[in-house]
Backbone as a chain_set.jsonl record, in Angstrom:
{"seq": "MASDFEVVDPEAVEPEPFVTCDVRHRKLTAALGCTELRRNAVTVEPGEATTPHRHEEVYVSLTGGRVEIDGDAYDVPEGGVVRVGPEPLRSVRNDTDDETHEWVMVGAPPVGTVEDFGNTVLPDGEQL", "coords": {"N": [[219.551, 13.117, 160.404], [222.631, 14.037, 162.925], [223.296, 13.541, 165.66], [223.796, 14.364, 169.485], [224.883, 13.865, 171.568], [225.398, 11.697, 174.605], [224.967, 8.651, 175.756], [226.301, 7.464, 178.588], [227.518, 4.571, 180.881], [228.813, 4.704, 184.163], [230.455, 3.249, 185.389], [231.122, 1.504, 183.917], [233.777, 3.034, 183.008], [236.858, 2.824, 184.167], [237.742, 3.714, 187.095], [240.314, 5.712, 188.748], [242.772, 7.12, 191.268], [242.89, 10.801, 191.807], [245.166, 13.35, 190.836], [246.245, 14.838, 193.316], [245.612, 13.008, 195.393], [243.973, 10.067, 196.421], [241.863, 9.669, 196.752], [239.019, 7.657, 194.42], [238.272, 7.974, 191.084], [236.548, 8.945, 187.952], [236.954, 9.182, 184.818], [234.917, 10.93, 182.919], [234.56, 13.165, 180.81], [235.883, 12.514, 178.122], [234.596, 9.943, 177.708], [231.252, 11.225, 177.314], [231.785, 12.787, 175.202], [232.434, 15.793, 176.155], [233.066, 19.31, 175.128], [233.043, 21.834, 176.022], [233.03, 21.375, 179.348], [234.306, 19.665, 182.379], [233.524, 16.43, 182.928], [233.229, 14.102, 186.353], [233.297, 11.299, 187.696], [232.969, 10.95, 191.398], [234.137, 8.986, 193.708], [234.244, 8.422, 197.235], [235.282, 7.478, 200.326], [235.347, 6.263, 203.47], [236.834, 8.694, 205.784], [238.28, 10.061, 204.085], [238.849, 12.706, 201.474], [239.484, 14.973, 199.082], [241.714, 16.937, 197.996], [242.282, 20.492, 198.736], [241.595, 23.188, 196.732], [241.6, 25.272, 193.99], [238.525, 26.127, 191.646], [236.378, 26.896, 189.111], [232.841, 24.861, 190.209], [230.379, 22.521, 190.134], [228.627, 21.271, 191.899], [226.589, 17.429, 192.362], [225.989, 15.115, 195.111], [224.981, 12.574, 195.385], [224.482, 10.617, 197.512], [223.869, 12.11, 199.783], [226.587, 13.753, 201.991], [229.615, 16.158, 202.142], [231.038, 19.479, 202.224], [233.399, 21.245, 202.338], [234.335, 24.72, 202.432], [236.841, 26.771, 202.507], [237.172, 26.531, 204.896], [235.037, 25.796, 206.155], [232.818, 23.469, 207.387], [230.365, 21.954, 205.153], [226.891, 20.245, 205.413], [225.581, 18.874, 202.748], [222.323, 17.14, 201.693], [221.504, 13.91, 200.338], [220.667, 14.366, 196.87], [221.943, 17.344, 196.286], [222.474, 20.183, 195.209], [225.611, 21.604, 194.682], [227.269, 24.689, 194.511], [230.24, 25.724, 193.174], [232.747, 28.952, 193.629], [235.372, 30.439, 191.644], [237.364, 31.429, 193.318], [237.208, 30.569, 196.222], [238.519, 28.048, 198.765], [238.121, 25.194, 198.302], [237.881, 21.584, 199.502], [235.89, 17.931, 198.998], [234.645, 15.8, 201.278], [234.692, 13.466, 203.476], [233.338, 12.465, 206.249], [232.631, 10.008, 208.109], [232.63, 6.664, 209.53], [231.513, 4.634, 207.995], [230.193, 5.032, 205.813], [229.908, 4.985, 202.004], [230.378, 7.567, 200.168], [229.577, 8.668, 196.897], [229.973, 11.166, 194.262], [229.033, 13.609, 191.433], [230.77, 15.641, 189.416], [231.42, 18.887, 187.986], [232.925, 21.28, 185.599], [234.124, 24.232, 184.43], [236.905, 24.831, 182.408], [239.332, 26.228, 183.974], [241.705, 27.828, 182.452], [242.802, 27.248, 178.818], [241.969, 23.837, 177.547], [239.567, 21.614, 176.218], [241.085, 19.121, 176.932], [243.299, 20.01, 177.374], [243.252, 21.282, 179.83], [244.382, 22.709, 181.37], [246.042, 25.172, 184.419], [245.059, 23.826, 188.337], [244.121, 25.143, 190.903], [246.322, 25.129, 193.65], [246.677, 24.617, 197.528], [249.138, 26.368, 198.415], [249.533, 27.969, 196.192], [250.975, 26.418, 194.096], [250.587, 24.731, 190.696], [248.519, 22.636, 188.985]], "CA": [[220.205, 14.279, 161.814], [223.143, 13.945, 163.939], [222.41, 13.554, 167.871], [224.8, 15.358, 170.054], [224.608, 13.376, 173.194], [225.743, 10.426, 174.845], [224.728, 7.756, 177.771], [227.294, 6.748, 179.498], [227.423, 3.747, 182.34], [229.555, 5.566, 184.555], [230.772, 2.088, 186.476], [232.216, 1.237, 182.431], [234.977, 3.701, 183.059], [237.911, 2.6, 184.181], [238.282, 3.751, 187.91], [241.756, 5.576, 189.167], [243.294, 8.096, 192.191], [242.86, 11.72, 190.988], [246.989, 13.408, 191.612], [246.754, 15.309, 194.646], [244.822, 12.304, 196.551], [244.24, 8.852, 196.114], [240.427, 10.023, 196.558], [238.927, 7.275, 193.234], [236.921, 9.024, 190.586], [236.023, 7.921, 187.123], [236.631, 10.476, 184.494], [233.726, 10.741, 182.256], [234.81, 13.627, 179.773], [236.053, 11.742, 176.259], [233.448, 8.811, 177.062], [230.306, 12.019, 176.972], [232.178, 13.637, 174.444], [232.737, 16.604, 176.448], [234.148, 20.12, 174.518], [233.159, 23.19, 177.234], [233.143, 21.332, 180.506], [234.93, 18.837, 182.454], [232.868, 15.754, 184.458], [233.991, 13.513, 186.619], [232.049, 10.198, 188.872], [234.277, 10.169, 192.151], [233.843, 8.398, 194.946], [234.936, 9.153, 198.317], [234.829, 6.056, 201.136], [235.319, 7.023, 205.516], [238.327, 9.078, 206.152], [238.826, 10.81, 202.67], [238.715, 14.282, 201.19], [239.69, 15.578, 198.075], [242.681, 17.792, 198.195], [241.963, 21.583, 199.247], [241.995, 23.496, 195.748], [239.91, 26.464, 193.583], [238.448, 26.525, 190.386], [234.75, 27.069, 189.901], [232.856, 23.792, 190.208], [229.177, 22.064, 190.744], [228.799, 18.779, 192.542], [225.968, 16.909, 192.504], [226.022, 14.753, 196.199], [224.457, 11.204, 194.808], [224.189, 9.586, 198.529], [224.907, 12.801, 200.895], [228.43, 14.116, 201.893], [230.202, 16.847, 203.541], [232.186, 20.078, 201.549], [234.433, 22.57, 203.16], [234.901, 25.81, 201.682], [237.195, 27.937, 203.171], [237.738, 26.189, 206.0], [234.001, 25.653, 206.867], [232.208, 22.716, 206.302], [228.42, 22.001, 204.883], [227.028, 19.133, 205.195], [224.63, 18.078, 201.578], [221.684, 16.083, 201.498], [221.688, 12.974, 198.56], [220.931, 14.869, 195.388], [221.427, 18.174, 197.001], [223.715, 21.027, 194.608], [226.894, 23.061, 195.799], [228.1, 25.44, 193.188], [231.542, 26.743, 194.237], [232.486, 29.827, 192.982], [236.546, 30.166, 190.823], [238.001, 31.72, 194.386], [237.373, 29.933, 197.419], [239.386, 26.878, 198.697], [237.097, 23.824, 199.278], [237.299, 20.172, 199.388], [234.561, 17.01, 199.677], [234.9, 15.126, 202.611], [233.558, 11.769, 204.049], [233.811, 12.431, 208.033], [231.929, 8.764, 208.662], [232.936, 5.853, 209.442], [231.303, 2.995, 206.72], [229.77, 5.336, 204.581], [230.495, 5.622, 201.017], [230.003, 8.953, 199.391], [229.209, 9.814, 195.49], [229.52, 12.857, 194.121], [229.032, 14.064, 190.073], [231.911, 17.066, 189.255], [230.851, 18.885, 186.915], [233.465, 22.21, 185.865], [234.759, 24.4, 182.992], [238.213, 24.661, 182.33], [239.451, 27.54, 184.271], [242.074, 28.192, 181.076], [242.869, 25.762, 177.862], [241.052, 23.567, 176.429], [239.059, 20.335, 177.868], [242.726, 17.789, 176.668], [244.321, 20.76, 178.553], [242.38, 22.578, 180.98], [245.43, 24.512, 182.396], [246.26, 24.57, 186.16], [244.218, 23.82, 189.228], [245.372, 26.082, 192.002], [246.169, 24.218, 195.23], [246.432, 26.16, 198.456], [249.892, 27.295, 198.402], [249.546, 28.331, 194.929], [250.965, 25.492, 192.853], [249.406, 24.975, 190.142], [248.942, 21.585, 188.48]], "C": [[221.111, 13.465, 162.647], [222.919, 13.642, 165.387], [224.094, 13.997, 168.088], [224.832, 15.33, 171.56], [225.33, 12.313, 173.171], [225.476, 10.187, 176.056], [226.177, 6.911, 177.594], [226.917, 5.878, 181.152], [228.146, 4.697, 183.317], [230.636, 4.498, 185.139], [231.637, 1.387, 185.287], [233.926, 1.543, 181.554], [235.746, 3.096, 183.655], [238.032, 3.59, 185.649], [239.921, 4.506, 188.009], [241.824, 7.543, 190.068], [243.106, 9.228, 191.02], [244.24, 11.541, 191.962], [247.373, 13.754, 192.089], [246.868, 14.094, 195.45], [244.64, 10.973, 196.08], [242.199, 8.953, 196.673], [239.673, 9.167, 194.862], [237.946, 8.266, 192.08], [237.748, 8.277, 188.654], [235.636, 9.632, 185.37], [235.79, 10.682, 182.588], [233.429, 11.967, 181.051], [234.657, 13.119, 177.982], [234.083, 11.309, 176.725], [231.382, 9.757, 176.925], [230.447, 12.975, 176.011], [232.284, 15.211, 174.507], [233.034, 17.768, 175.858], [234.058, 21.38, 175.638], [232.857, 22.662, 178.35], [233.894, 19.558, 180.544], [233.687, 17.896, 183.438], [233.832, 14.672, 184.973], [232.883, 12.282, 188.251], [233.366, 10.241, 190.271], [233.332, 10.28, 193.402], [234.656, 8.549, 195.934], [234.713, 8.677, 199.631], [235.742, 7.19, 202.353], [236.494, 7.417, 205.2], [238.553, 9.846, 205.439], [238.027, 12.053, 201.994], [239.747, 14.326, 200.258], [240.749, 16.588, 198.367], [242.36, 19.187, 197.629], [242.283, 22.419, 197.294], [240.935, 24.504, 195.214], [240.338, 26.658, 192.044], [237.322, 26.208, 190.425], [234.215, 25.8, 189.263], [231.512, 23.532, 190.54], [229.562, 21.184, 190.722], [227.182, 18.709, 193.125], [226.143, 15.674, 193.915], [224.711, 13.233, 195.795], [224.091, 10.258, 196.203], [223.996, 10.395, 199.967], [226.627, 12.54, 201.14], [228.484, 15.337, 202.315], [231.282, 17.876, 202.567], [232.34, 20.847, 202.689], [235.167, 22.752, 202.071], [235.613, 26.328, 202.684], [237.289, 27.603, 204.491], [236.229, 25.85, 207.255], [233.053, 24.732, 206.318], [230.132, 22.414, 206.733], [227.647, 21.11, 204.657], [225.922, 18.933, 204.081], [223.617, 17.21, 201.964], [222.1, 15.292, 200.411], [220.571, 14.195, 198.073], [220.885, 16.422, 196.026], [222.82, 19.085, 196.112], [224.487, 21.796, 194.714], [227.58, 23.271, 194.469], [228.968, 26.865, 194.204], [232.247, 27.817, 192.889], [234.498, 29.634, 192.532], [237.376, 30.362, 192.267], [238.362, 30.67, 195.498], [238.235, 28.127, 197.362], [238.286, 26.163, 199.293], [237.492, 22.519, 198.578], [236.365, 19.488, 199.417], [235.625, 15.875, 200.424], [233.965, 14.021, 202.955], [234.162, 11.709, 205.294], [233.14, 11.163, 208.537], [233.263, 8.055, 208.216], [232.905, 4.465, 208.745], [230.228, 3.713, 205.903], [230.193, 5.263, 203.287], [229.937, 6.855, 200.674], [229.948, 8.553, 197.868], [228.916, 11.2, 195.013], [229.494, 12.542, 192.071], [229.121, 15.473, 190.178], [231.377, 17.364, 188.03], [231.636, 20.728, 186.97], [233.928, 22.764, 185.318], [236.564, 24.628, 183.323], [238.803, 26.232, 183.08], [240.602, 28.275, 182.968], [242.019, 26.762, 180.585], [241.683, 25.301, 177.432], [240.011, 21.686, 177.753], [239.895, 19.047, 178.177], [243.277, 18.709, 177.502], [244.175, 21.42, 179.376], [242.884, 23.455, 181.787], [244.906, 24.103, 183.467], [245.037, 24.708, 186.118], [245.102, 24.486, 190.505], [245.377, 25.262, 193.032], [246.214, 25.408, 196.054], [247.539, 26.669, 198.513], [250.469, 27.626, 196.743], [250.243, 27.849, 193.713], [249.922, 25.659, 192.26], [250.151, 23.151, 190.013], [249.009, 21.677, 187.275]], "O": [[220.718, 12.394, 163.11], [221.774, 13.656, 165.838], [225.09, 13.994, 167.365], [224.819, 16.206, 172.425], [225.874, 11.867, 172.161], [225.57, 10.87, 177.076], [226.753, 6.142, 176.825], [226.335, 6.31, 182.146], [227.833, 5.843, 182.993], [231.753, 4.968, 185.36], [232.679, 0.788, 185.552], [234.653, 1.104, 180.663], [235.014, 2.157, 183.968], [238.613, 4.608, 185.271], [240.795, 3.918, 187.371], [241.3, 8.609, 189.744], [243.116, 9.0, 189.811], [244.582, 10.778, 192.866], [248.601, 13.679, 192.138], [247.871, 13.905, 196.138], [245.349, 10.747, 195.099], [241.57, 7.912, 196.864], [239.713, 9.974, 193.934], [237.088, 9.095, 192.384], [238.733, 7.62, 188.317], [234.762, 10.455, 185.098], [236.259, 10.534, 181.46], [232.386, 11.924, 180.399], [233.821, 13.269, 177.091], [233.003, 11.816, 176.425], [230.42, 9.087, 176.548], [229.618, 13.864, 175.818], [232.261, 15.924, 173.504], [234.22, 17.436, 175.849], [235.124, 21.828, 176.061], [232.122, 23.49, 178.887], [234.041, 18.694, 179.679], [233.071, 18.388, 184.382], [234.871, 14.322, 184.414], [232.19, 12.541, 189.235], [234.456, 9.682, 190.155], [232.448, 11.001, 193.866], [235.83, 8.814, 195.675], [233.93, 9.371, 200.279], [236.381, 8.237, 202.25], [237.238, 6.76, 204.472], [239.213, 10.743, 205.965], [236.812, 12.246, 202.034], [240.833, 13.801, 200.503], [240.389, 17.225, 199.357], [242.171, 19.333, 196.422], [243.304, 22.035, 196.723], [239.803, 24.659, 195.67], [241.351, 26.99, 191.43], [236.871, 25.472, 191.303], [234.661, 25.413, 188.183], [231.146, 24.341, 191.392], [230.339, 20.456, 190.104], [226.637, 19.465, 193.93], [226.879, 14.893, 193.311], [223.543, 13.329, 196.172], [223.454, 9.22, 196.022], [223.951, 9.807, 201.047], [227.464, 11.718, 200.767], [227.489, 15.777, 202.891], [232.289, 17.325, 202.122], [231.633, 21.033, 203.679], [235.903, 22.136, 201.301], [235.085, 26.381, 203.795], [237.513, 28.524, 205.277], [236.225, 25.724, 208.479], [232.507, 24.871, 205.223], [229.289, 22.522, 207.623], [227.518, 20.954, 203.443], [224.902, 18.744, 204.743], [224.038, 16.331, 202.716], [222.902, 15.725, 199.584], [219.809, 14.787, 198.838], [219.747, 16.8, 196.304], [223.987, 18.743, 196.304], [224.086, 22.948, 194.879], [228.162, 22.525, 193.682], [228.815, 27.82, 194.965], [232.27, 27.594, 191.678], [235.033, 28.688, 193.111], [238.144, 29.425, 192.482], [239.436, 30.09, 195.659], [238.441, 27.358, 196.424], [237.692, 26.363, 200.353], [237.457, 22.357, 197.358], [235.443, 20.13, 199.92], [236.742, 15.393, 200.231], [232.772, 13.842, 202.709], [235.213, 11.115, 205.536], [233.048, 11.265, 209.76], [234.203, 8.262, 207.449], [233.716, 3.539, 208.777], [229.387, 3.024, 205.324], [231.37, 5.617, 203.356], [228.782, 7.038, 201.057], [230.769, 7.636, 197.833], [228.029, 12.02, 195.249], [229.864, 11.495, 191.54], [228.33, 16.297, 190.637], [230.967, 16.572, 187.182], [231.294, 21.493, 187.872], [234.941, 22.093, 185.119], [237.162, 24.547, 184.395], [238.555, 27.288, 182.496], [240.216, 29.368, 182.552], [241.632, 25.713, 181.099], [240.682, 25.914, 177.061], [239.917, 21.17, 178.867], [239.729, 18.22, 179.073], [243.818, 18.23, 178.499], [245.019, 22.243, 179.729], [242.474, 24.372, 182.499], [244.004, 23.31, 183.738], [244.209, 25.113, 185.302], [246.268, 24.358, 190.879], [244.345, 24.65, 193.306], [245.992, 26.587, 195.778], [247.344, 27.865, 198.727], [251.617, 27.503, 196.318], [250.26, 28.427, 192.627], [248.862, 26.209, 192.556], [251.177, 22.594, 190.404], [249.41, 20.726, 186.604]]}, "num_chains": 1, "name": "protein.A"}
């Protein structure tokens, strides 16, 4: 019987900055063999924030942190889970001076496939 699962140590995946900002993430989609969703491990250092954008996502806070949704900030406890629909403008941010925040982010492609997710919509309507 064939197995349809993977166990991946995120530390084994090389971190890289997002296309639109310097926040480090580890792309785990391919390593996990995902075919229907995208999965990243994201590290947000003090003073950093992801670029505000739109598409449906689920965030899991491994350390506690903050999410900004349509201009309002929400504190998320360690282990907290946040779902943001496709329309609200959101960003994960670290407003601390000395804490590193770790997140797991999962999203379905807005269009396209896991290999080519299509476009992420930025606030000015620009698409990546």
